[in-house]
Short mmCIF file of C-alpha atoms in Angstrom, two decimals:
data_model
loop_
_atom_site.label_atom_id
_atom_site.label_comp_id
_atom_site.label_asym_id
_atom_site.label_seq_id
_atom_site.Cartn_x
_atom_site.Cartn_y
_atom_site.Cartn_z
CA UNK M 1 38.49 1.95 -139.23
CA UNK M 2 40.36 -0.40 -136.87
CA UNK M 3 41.98 -3.46 -138.44
CA UNK M 4 39.66 -6.46 -138.02
CA UNK M 5 41.34 -8.86 -140.48
CA UNK M 6 37.89 -9.06 -142.11
CA UNK M 7 36.79 -8.33 -145.68
CA UNK M 8 33.98 -5.75 -145.89
CA UNK M 9 32.68 -7.57 -148.91
CA UNK M 10 32.58 -10.81 -146.98
CA UNK M 11 30.67 -9.18 -144.14
CA UNK M 12 28.14 -7.63 -146.55
CA UNK M 13 27.61 -10.97 -148.24
CA UNK M 14 27.06 -12.69 -144.87
CA UNK M 15 24.66 -10.00 -143.78
CA UNK M 16 22.52 -10.51 -146.89
CA UNK M 17 22.53 -14.26 -146.38
CA UNK M 18 21.52 -13.93 -142.73
CA UNK M 19 18.68 -11.56 -143.52
CA UNK M 20 17.38 -13.98 -146.14
CA UNK M 21 17.67 -16.83 -143.66
CA UNK M 22 15.62 -14.95 -141.05
CA UNK M 23 12.87 -14.15 -143.57
CA UNK M 24 12.70 -17.76 -144.70
CA UNK M 25 12.67 -19.30 -141.21
CA UNK M 26 10.50 -16.78 -139.32
CA UNK M 27 7.30 -16.40 -141.37
CA UNK M 28 5.10 -15.94 -138.30
CA UNK M 29 7.24 -13.09 -136.86
CA UNK M 30 7.33 -11.51 -140.32
CA UNK M 31 3.52 -11.68 -140.57
CA UNK M 32 3.00 -10.32 -137.07
CA UNK M 33 5.39 -7.46 -137.81
CA UNK M 34 3.39 -6.52 -140.88
CA UNK M 35 0.05 -6.76 -139.02
CA UNK M 36 1.32 -4.70 -136.06
CA UNK M 37 2.10 -1.78 -138.37
CA UNK M 38 -1.64 -0.99 -138.35
CA UNK M 39 -1.71 -0.55 -134.58
CA UNK M 40 1.68 0.61 -133.27
CA UNK M 41 4.11 3.33 -134.22
CA UNK M 42 6.94 1.59 -136.10
CA UNK M 43 4.95 -1.64 -135.63
CA UNK M 44 5.97 -2.32 -132.00
CA UNK M 45 4.55 -1.33 -128.57
CA UNK M 46 7.87 0.38 -127.67
CA UNK M 47 9.91 1.75 -130.56
CA UNK M 48 13.15 0.35 -129.07
CA UNK M 49 11.84 -3.12 -129.88
CA UNK M 50 12.64 -2.53 -133.56
CA UNK M 51 16.34 -1.94 -132.77
CA UNK M 52 17.31 -5.56 -133.36
CA UNK M 53 19.28 -6.31 -136.56
CA UNK M 54 16.74 -8.75 -137.97
CA UNK M 55 14.53 -7.86 -140.97
CA UNK M 56 11.54 -7.82 -138.61
CA UNK M 57 11.23 -7.84 -134.85
CA UNK M 58 11.22 -11.31 -133.29
CA UNK M 59 7.81 -11.84 -131.69
CA UNK M 60 7.76 -13.83 -128.43
CA UNK M 61 5.36 -16.69 -127.74
CA UNK M 62 6.56 -17.40 -124.21
CA UNK M 63 9.71 -17.21 -122.07
CA UNK M 64 10.71 -19.36 -119.14
CA UNK M 65 14.00 -19.52 -117.29
CA UNK M 66 16.79 -18.75 -119.75
CA UNK M 67 14.79 -19.90 -122.80
CA UNK M 68 12.74 -17.66 -125.05
CA UNK M 69 10.40 -19.27 -127.60
CA UNK M 70 9.50 -17.10 -130.55
CA UNK M 71 6.29 -17.05 -132.60
CA UNK M 72 7.86 -19.51 -135.06
CA UNK M 73 8.42 -22.06 -132.25
CA UNK M 74 12.22 -21.72 -132.12
CA UNK M 75 13.61 -22.03 -128.60
CA UNK M 76 16.42 -19.50 -128.09
CA UNK M 77 19.12 -19.54 -125.42
CA UNK M 78 18.50 -16.06 -124.03
CA UNK M 79 21.62 -14.11 -123.05
CA UNK M 80 19.79 -10.78 -123.45
CA UNK M 81 17.27 -11.44 -120.66
CA UNK M 82 15.24 -8.33 -121.37
CA UNK M 83 18.35 -6.13 -121.24
CA UNK M 84 18.74 -7.06 -117.54
CA UNK M 85 15.04 -6.93 -116.66
CA UNK M 86 14.92 -10.74 -116.57
CA UNK M 87 18.42 -11.13 -115.09
CA UNK M 88 17.06 -13.73 -112.65
CA UNK M 89 15.41 -15.63 -115.49
CA UNK M 90 11.99 -15.36 -117.06
CA UNK M 91 9.08 -15.90 -114.64
CA UNK M 92 10.92 -17.55 -111.71
CA UNK M 93 8.48 -19.76 -109.86
CA UNK M 94 8.55 -17.90 -106.49
CA UNK M 95 7.89 -14.65 -108.27
CA UNK M 96 5.05 -16.04 -110.38
CA UNK M 97 3.37 -17.50 -107.29
CA UNK M 98 3.65 -14.24 -105.35
CA UNK M 99 2.21 -12.21 -108.23
CA UNK M 100 -0.70 -14.66 -108.74
CA UNK M 101 -1.51 -14.67 -105.04
CA UNK M 102 -1.45 -10.89 -104.70
CA UNK M 103 -3.41 -10.37 -107.92
CA UNK M 104 -6.37 -12.05 -106.24
CA UNK M 105 -6.06 -9.78 -103.18
CA UNK M 106 -5.75 -6.30 -104.69
CA UNK M 107 -3.35 -4.57 -107.07
CA UNK M 108 -3.05 -0.98 -105.91
CA UNK M 109 -4.59 1.12 -103.13
CA UNK M 110 -2.25 4.13 -102.72
CA UNK M 111 -1.73 2.78 -99.17
CA UNK M 112 1.10 0.60 -97.88
CA UNK M 113 0.69 -3.14 -98.06
CA UNK M 114 1.19 -5.22 -94.90
CA UNK M 115 4.38 -6.43 -96.62
CA UNK M 116 5.90 -2.94 -96.49
CA UNK M 117 7.97 -3.45 -93.35
CA UNK M 118 9.20 -6.86 -94.48
CA UNK M 119 10.22 -5.44 -97.86
CA UNK M 120 12.06 -2.55 -96.18
CA UNK M 121 13.97 -5.01 -94.06
CA UNK M 122 14.83 -7.04 -97.14
CA UNK M 123 16.10 -4.00 -99.03
CA UNK M 124 18.40 -3.09 -96.15
CA UNK M 125 19.60 -6.67 -95.85
CA UNK M 126 20.44 -7.02 -99.55
CA UNK M 127 21.67 -3.54 -100.45
CA UNK M 128 22.92 -2.16 -97.13
CA UNK M 129 21.17 1.22 -96.98
CA UNK M 130 18.61 1.83 -94.21
CA UNK M 131 15.91 4.07 -95.75
CA UNK M 132 13.99 3.57 -99.00
CA UNK M 133 11.41 4.88 -101.44
CA UNK M 134 9.87 3.21 -104.46
CA UNK M 135 9.20 4.05 -108.08
CA UNK M 136 8.04 2.14 -111.16
CA UNK M 137 11.20 2.51 -113.22
CA UNK M 138 14.83 3.43 -112.67
CA UNK M 139 14.22 6.47 -114.90
CA UNK M 140 11.65 7.71 -112.38
CA UNK M 141 13.84 6.81 -109.43
CA UNK M 142 16.76 8.77 -110.90
CA UNK M 143 14.53 11.76 -111.61
CA UNK M 144 13.27 11.76 -108.04
CA UNK M 145 16.77 11.42 -106.59
CA UNK M 146 17.98 14.38 -108.65
CA UNK M 147 15.18 16.52 -107.23
CA UNK M 148 16.03 15.42 -103.69
CA UNK M 149 19.75 16.03 -104.19
CA UNK M 150 19.22 19.54 -105.53
CA UNK M 151 16.68 20.28 -102.80
CA UNK M 152 18.88 19.21 -99.89
CA UNK M 153 22.09 20.77 -101.18
CA UNK M 154 20.66 23.94 -102.69
CA UNK M 155 22.95 23.35 -105.66
CA UNK M 156 21.78 23.38 -109.28
CA UNK M 157 24.38 21.33 -111.12
CA UNK M 158 24.44 17.60 -111.94
CA UNK M 159 27.56 15.71 -112.91
CA UNK M 160 27.53 12.58 -115.11
CA UNK M 161 30.07 10.59 -117.13
CA UNK M 162 30.34 10.66 -120.91
CA UNK M 163 28.48 7.67 -122.29
CA UNK M 164 26.32 7.30 -119.22
CA UNK M 165 22.83 5.80 -119.25
CA UNK M 166 20.31 6.52 -116.52
CA UNK M 167 17.10 5.89 -118.38
CA UNK M 168 14.87 8.59 -119.89
CA UNK M 169 16.13 11.32 -117.54
CA UNK M 170 16.32 14.55 -119.50
CA UNK M 171 19.12 15.96 -117.36
CA UNK M 172 21.41 13.05 -118.37
CA UNK M 173 20.64 12.99 -122.12
CA UNK M 174 23.60 15.19 -122.94
CA UNK M 175 26.95 14.67 -124.65
CA UNK M 176 30.57 15.74 -124.11
CA UNK M 177 32.28 17.85 -126.74
CA UNK M 178 35.68 16.09 -126.89
CA UNK M 179 37.36 19.17 -128.33
CA UNK M 180 36.29 21.67 -125.67
CA UNK M 181 35.02 19.61 -122.76
CA UNK M 182 31.71 21.44 -122.94
CA UNK M 183 28.32 19.85 -122.41
CA UNK M 184 26.20 19.56 -125.56
CA UNK M 185 22.53 18.90 -126.02
CA UNK M 186 22.14 15.42 -127.55
CA UNK M 187 20.77 15.89 -131.08
CA UNK M 188 18.87 12.59 -131.16
CA UNK M 189 16.61 13.54 -128.21
CA UNK M 190 13.13 14.39 -129.48
CA UNK M 191 11.07 17.38 -128.41
CA UNK M 192 13.85 18.99 -126.41
CA UNK M 193 13.06 22.56 -125.29
CA UNK M 194 14.87 22.95 -121.97
CA UNK M 195 18.58 23.67 -121.83
CA UNK M 196 19.69 20.75 -119.71
CA UNK M 197 23.24 21.24 -120.84
CA UNK M 198 23.30 24.41 -118.74
CA UNK M 199 22.75 22.38 -115.55
CA UNK M 200 24.62 19.16 -116.32
CA UNK M 201 28.38 18.71 -116.58
CA UNK M 202 29.89 15.77 -118.41
CA UNK M 203 33.37 14.36 -117.84
CA UNK M 204 35.14 11.25 -119.22
CA UNK M 205 34.88 8.11 -117.13
CA UNK M 206 38.06 7.17 -115.26
CA UNK M 207 39.37 10.76 -115.50
CA UNK M 208 39.97 11.97 -111.94
CA UNK M 209 41.47 15.30 -113.02
CA UNK M 210 38.36 16.14 -115.06
CA UNK M 211 36.13 15.00 -112.20
CA UNK M 212 37.92 17.22 -109.70
CA UNK M 213 37.78 20.21 -112.04
CA UNK M 214 34.02 19.74 -112.47
CA UNK M 215 33.47 19.53 -108.72
CA UNK M 216 35.79 22.38 -107.77
CA UNK M 217 33.25 25.18 -108.35
CA UNK M 218 31.21 23.96 -105.38
CA UNK M 219 27.87 23.97 -107.19
CA UNK M 220 27.41 20.27 -108.02
CA UNK M 221 24.49 18.70 -106.09
CA UNK M 222 25.39 15.15 -107.03
CA UNK M 223 27.44 12.83 -109.16
CA UNK M 224 25.02 10.39 -110.78
CA UNK M 225 27.00 7.39 -112.00
CA UNK M 226 27.00 3.69 -112.67
CA UNK M 227 29.99 1.98 -111.02
CA UNK M 228 30.95 0.88 -114.54
CA UNK M 229 29.53 2.21 -117.80
CA UNK M 230 27.21 -0.47 -119.12
CA UNK M 231 25.23 0.98 -122.02
CA UNK M 232 28.18 2.09 -124.13
CA UNK M 233 29.73 -1.26 -124.10
CA UNK M 234 31.05 -2.28 -120.69
CA UNK M 235 33.66 0.17 -119.44
CA UNK M 236 35.17 -0.92 -116.10
CA UNK M 237 36.56 1.51 -113.53
CA UNK M 238 40.33 1.76 -113.35
CA UNK M 239 41.96 0.39 -110.18
CA UNK M 240 41.52 2.87 -107.34
CA UNK M 241 39.21 5.15 -109.35
CA UNK M 242 36.18 4.89 -107.14
CA UNK M 243 38.05 5.33 -103.87
CA UNK M 244 39.56 8.56 -105.20
CA UNK M 245 36.28 9.71 -106.82
CA UNK M 246 34.39 9.11 -103.57
CA UNK M 247 36.92 11.17 -101.64
CA UNK M 248 36.56 14.01 -104.14
CA UNK M 249 32.78 14.01 -103.82
CA UNK M 250 33.03 14.22 -100.04
CA UNK M 251 35.69 16.93 -100.15
CA UNK M 252 33.48 19.11 -102.33
CA UNK M 253 30.17 18.43 -100.56
CA UNK M 254 28.70 16.58 -103.56
CA UNK M 255 26.37 13.65 -103.02
CA UNK M 256 27.20 10.38 -104.77
CA UNK M 257 24.23 8.65 -106.44
CA UNK M 258 25.07 5.10 -107.51
CA UNK M 259 22.83 3.73 -110.26
CA UNK M 260 23.04 -0.07 -109.99
CA UNK M 261 20.27 -0.92 -112.44
CA UNK M 262 22.72 -2.84 -114.66
CA UNK M 263 25.64 -3.40 -112.30
CA UNK M 264 23.44 -5.38 -109.94
CA UNK M 265 24.92 -8.29 -111.94
CA UNK M 266 28.25 -7.81 -110.15
CA UNK M 267 27.48 -9.62 -106.89
CA UNK M 268 24.73 -10.03 -104.32
CA UNK M 269 23.77 -6.47 -103.39
CA UNK M 270 25.48 -4.99 -106.43
CA UNK M 271 28.83 -3.35 -107.10
CA UNK M 272 28.55 -0.82 -104.29
CA UNK M 273 28.16 -3.56 -101.70
CA UNK M 274 30.91 -5.71 -103.15
CA UNK M 275 33.38 -2.80 -103.31
CA UNK M 276 32.28 -0.75 -100.29
CA UNK M 277 31.50 2.41 -102.27
CA UNK M 278 29.22 3.80 -99.53
CA UNK M 279 26.90 5.85 -101.82
CA UNK M 280 24.63 8.56 -100.45
CA UNK M 281 21.84 7.28 -102.72
CA UNK M 282 21.47 3.92 -104.44
CA UNK M 283 19.11 3.32 -107.39
CA UNK M 284 18.10 -0.14 -108.63
CA UNK M 285 15.49 -0.90 -111.26
CA UNK M 286 14.64 -3.50 -113.94
CA UNK M 287 15.65 -6.77 -112.24
CA UNK M 288 15.11 -5.75 -108.64
CA UNK M 289 11.60 -7.25 -108.55
CA UNK M 290 12.37 -9.98 -111.07
CA UNK M 291 11.30 -7.93 -114.10
CA UNK M 292 7.98 -6.55 -112.87
CA UNK M 293 7.94 -2.73 -113.34
CA UNK M 294 9.63 -1.62 -110.14
CA UNK M 295 12.54 0.50 -108.98
CA UNK M 296 13.82 1.47 -105.55
CA UNK M 297 16.12 4.15 -104.23
CA UNK M 298 17.81 3.93 -100.87
CA UNK M 299 19.81 6.45 -98.85
CA UNK M 300 21.66 6.96 -95.58
CA UNK M 301 20.08 8.13 -92.36
CA UNK M 302 21.85 11.49 -92.66
CA UNK M 303 20.51 12.01 -96.16
CA UNK M 304 17.04 10.95 -94.96
CA UNK M 305 17.21 13.63 -92.24
CA UNK M 306 18.08 16.27 -94.82
CA UNK M 307 15.32 15.09 -97.15
CA UNK M 308 12.71 15.31 -94.40
CA UNK M 309 13.91 18.80 -93.46
CA UNK M 310 13.67 19.96 -97.10
CA UNK M 311 10.13 18.58 -97.45
CA UNK M 312 9.03 20.10 -94.13
CA UNK M 313 10.43 23.48 -95.15
CA UNK M 314 8.67 23.53 -98.54
CA UNK M 315 5.14 24.93 -99.01
CA UNK M 316 2.25 22.49 -99.22
CA UNK M 317 1.64 21.09 -102.68
CA UNK M 318 3.06 18.64 -105.19
CA UNK M 319 6.72 17.91 -104.69
CA UNK M 320 7.30 16.68 -108.24
CA UNK M 321 8.38 13.36 -106.68
CA UNK M 322 6.37 10.16 -106.89
CA UNK M 323 3.62 8.64 -109.04
CA UNK M 324 0.30 7.06 -108.02
CA UNK M 325 1.22 3.42 -108.75
CA UNK M 326 4.63 3.53 -107.04
CA UNK M 327 4.79 1.08 -104.13
CA UNK M 328 1.56 -0.65 -105.12
CA UNK M 329 0.60 -3.92 -103.48
CA UNK M 330 1.37 -6.11 -106.48
CA UNK M 331 4.87 -4.61 -106.77
CA UNK M 332 5.56 -5.05 -103.08
CA UNK M 333 4.55 -8.72 -103.28
CA UNK M 334 6.86 -9.27 -106.25
CA UNK M 335 9.69 -7.36 -104.57
CA UNK M 336 9.29 -9.39 -101.37
CA UNK M 337 9.53 -12.63 -103.34
CA UNK M 338 12.53 -11.36 -105.29
CA UNK M 339 14.46 -10.24 -102.19
CA UNK M 340 13.92 -13.58 -100.50
CA UNK M 341 14.24 -16.00 -103.41
CA UNK M 342 16.14 -14.28 -106.24
CA UNK M 343 18.69 -12.01 -104.56
CA UNK M 344 20.50 -14.93 -102.92
CA UNK M 345 24.11 -16.02 -102.51
CA UNK M 346 23.31 -19.36 -104.17
CA UNK M 347 21.94 -17.68 -107.28
CA UNK M 348 24.95 -15.42 -107.62
CA UNK M 349 27.38 -18.30 -107.06
CA UNK M 350 25.75 -20.10 -110.01
CA UNK M 351 25.57 -17.01 -112.21
CA UNK M 352 29.18 -15.98 -111.65
CA UNK M 353 30.46 -19.52 -112.21
CA UNK M 354 28.61 -19.92 -115.51
CA UNK M 355 29.66 -16.41 -116.60
CA UNK M 356 33.32 -17.17 -115.86
CA UNK M 357 33.10 -20.32 -118.02
CA UNK M 358 31.52 -18.35 -120.85
CA UNK M 359 34.17 -15.66 -120.64
CA UNK M 360 36.96 -18.24 -120.72
CA UNK M 361 35.39 -19.95 -123.75
CA UNK M 362 35.03 -16.73 -125.69
CA UNK M 363 38.51 -15.48 -124.86
CA UNK M 364 40.07 -18.77 -125.90
CA UNK M 365 38.31 -18.74 -129.26
CA UNK M 366 39.19 -15.10 -129.93
CA UNK M 367 42.85 -15.82 -129.20
CA UNK M 368 42.89 -18.95 -131.34
CA UNK M 369 41.33 -17.08 -134.25
CA UNK M 370 43.82 -14.21 -133.86
CA UNK M 371 41.05 -11.63 -133.70
CA UNK M 372 41.82 -8.18 -132.15
CA UNK M 373 38.79 -8.45 -129.85
CA UNK M 374 38.26 -8.76 -126.12
CA UNK M 375 35.68 -9.73 -123.51
CA UNK M 376 35.05 -7.52 -120.47
CA UNK M 377 33.13 -9.07 -117.59
CA UNK M 378 31.39 -7.63 -114.53
CA UNK M 379 30.00 -10.50 -112.49
CA UNK M 380 27.22 -12.20 -114.48
CA UNK M 381 27.39 -9.58 -117.22
CA UNK M 382 29.94 -9.33 -120.02
CA UNK M 383 30.54 -7.56 -123.32
CA UNK M 384 32.02 -9.02 -126.50
CA UNK M 385 33.99 -5.99 -127.71
CA UNK M 386 35.51 -5.65 -131.19
CA UNK M 387 38.60 -3.89 -129.88
CA UNK M 388 41.91 -5.19 -128.51
CA UNK M 389 41.48 -4.03 -124.89
CA UNK M 390 38.85 -3.26 -122.31
CA UNK M 391 37.73 0.33 -123.01
CA UNK M 392 38.91 3.16 -120.77
CA UNK M 393 36.06 5.56 -121.48
CA UNK M 394 33.21 6.19 -123.92
CA UNK M 395 35.46 7.86 -126.49
CA UNK M 396 37.61 4.71 -126.53
CA UNK M 397 34.45 2.77 -127.51
CA UNK M 398 33.56 5.30 -130.23
CA UNK M 399 37.05 5.11 -131.68
CA UNK M 400 36.79 1.32 -132.10
CA UNK M 401 33.14 1.11 -133.18
CA UNK M 402 32.41 -1.58 -135.80
CA UNK M 403 28.65 -1.33 -136.24
CA UNK M 404 28.41 -3.66 -139.25
CA UNK M 405 30.30 -6.44 -137.53
CA UNK M 406 28.21 -6.03 -134.38
CA UNK M 407 24.94 -6.19 -136.37
CA UNK M 408 26.12 -9.27 -138.25
CA UNK M 409 27.12 -10.99 -134.99
CA UNK M 410 23.69 -10.40 -133.46
CA UNK M 411 21.73 -11.62 -136.50
CA UNK M 412 24.01 -14.61 -137.12
CA UNK M 413 23.55 -15.80 -133.56
CA UNK M 414 19.83 -15.05 -133.44
CA UNK M 415 19.33 -17.16 -136.59
CA UNK M 416 20.95 -20.05 -134.71
CA UNK M 417 18.96 -19.73 -131.52
CA UNK M 418 21.16 -17.49 -129.35
CA UNK M 419 20.01 -13.99 -128.31
CA UNK M 420 22.42 -11.19 -127.46
CA UNK M 421 21.37 -7.74 -126.32
CA UNK M 422 20.75 -5.22 -129.12
CA UNK M 423 22.41 -1.78 -129.05
CA UNK M 424 25.65 -3.50 -128.00
CA UNK M 425 27.02 -7.02 -127.55
CA UNK M 426 26.06 -7.68 -123.94
CA UNK M 427 25.71 -11.23 -122.66
CA UNK M 428 24.01 -11.86 -119.32
CA UNK M 429 23.82 -15.05 -117.32
CA UNK M 430 20.86 -15.93 -115.09
CA UNK M 431 20.34 -18.53 -112.35
CA UNK M 432 18.53 -20.58 -114.99
CA UNK M 433 21.40 -20.43 -117.48
CA UNK M 434 23.13 -23.82 -117.80
CA UNK M 435 26.45 -25.15 -118.98
CA UNK M 436 24.58 -26.51 -122.00
CA UNK M 437 23.47 -22.95 -122.88
CA UNK M 438 27.12 -21.87 -122.79
CA UNK M 439 28.13 -24.75 -125.06
CA UNK M 440 25.37 -23.75 -127.48
CA UNK M 441 26.54 -20.14 -127.61
CA UNK M 442 30.18 -21.11 -128.04
CA UNK M 443 29.28 -23.50 -130.84
CA UNK M 444 27.48 -20.70 -132.69
CA UNK M 445 30.43 -18.38 -132.03
CA UNK M 446 32.72 -20.99 -133.61
CA UNK M 447 30.46 -21.01 -136.66
CA UNK M 448 30.56 -17.21 -136.84
CA UNK M 449 34.36 -17.16 -136.75
CA UNK M 450 34.50 -19.81 -139.46
CA UNK M 451 32.10 -17.81 -141.61
CA UNK M 452 34.00 -14.54 -141.14
CA UNK M 453 37.38 -16.02 -142.02
CA UNK M 454 36.77 -19.06 -144.21
CA UNK M 455 39.61 -21.52 -144.61
#
């Protein structure tokens, strides 16, 4: 285990104390958790919701802006923000108005709303690509893009990075064998019967030699990638990596699919816009419509031409692409409001400024405490990482994993009214996040450091 300067006994003692504190101070959440066991698998509507480190899931009474109020009436400074779904804050007023207005005028018709053209113009303005389709989740959007990519290239293989996350897309739920470089079926995936490992290659992030070797056989339809890994801790691209990777994709006739569902935090329009990546496809979900279930995928005119040709050449029947509720009227209304009022330069200026202040505060405290930790930031998103440097790839994250310390950090801060993202230590800043929220988080972080290494 990496050296943390921390006593395992001390951490275990703190963890017990924090669990007892949660139980004593959250009786309503504890009671709701017990009652929900009668109605939901694992006691929650989505089993991920139990993956917080608290003795019971925190039940939410209401959320507004960057504040989440739990069932026990504690107001929390929310730096999780629905794991990016509420990146623009909970229930922004323009979004709430648009949803309420549309709800009185029809929810879904399987026909385009009169807002469709306006929304298309907004998507091109914000994200740069000219042609678009809609889905309900980024998982769906990624699935559909993979079908399109294989259809228009006639190639069977998909390429992803080790540690990637693209939602519940079976093709991407695979692992890299570090010893052989082979693709392995992920053992945690339930009900797996298809051999996705036979059609998906996995290479380490930031490894251009491995990327070129995987592309060199000429059978890879697309590289599906986040500009930075975000669900395995935040792993930034090395300088020059994407320019070289993009050239390799073009040289080998492989389409580049950029999944910006999390990296939309980078800047207005996302990482691809800010760094001129020029993807063939772009996928954005979660926050794109302010947290309403919605995802979009855009593509170039040339790709659109090839997609139309592939569809026209196929027999009549179901394409395996699309779902009935995709592009419904309520979603279009929310997306229109989000593109005009949430995806703005002013919002990103605020978010990035607050995020920079938070990063500076955390780094200063880590240095003063002499902890071998770091903070890696991508725009409004950052990771508190219990390792001495920003990770280079997923294996680097695995090698430095400190699960007990991470769980303690989450529960300690939750008990003092500050929410981090479960699964990893992500902190996200919204347009509603204030300097006072940052002060509150840093004050709790000071208390955590003092508790870990008492004087």
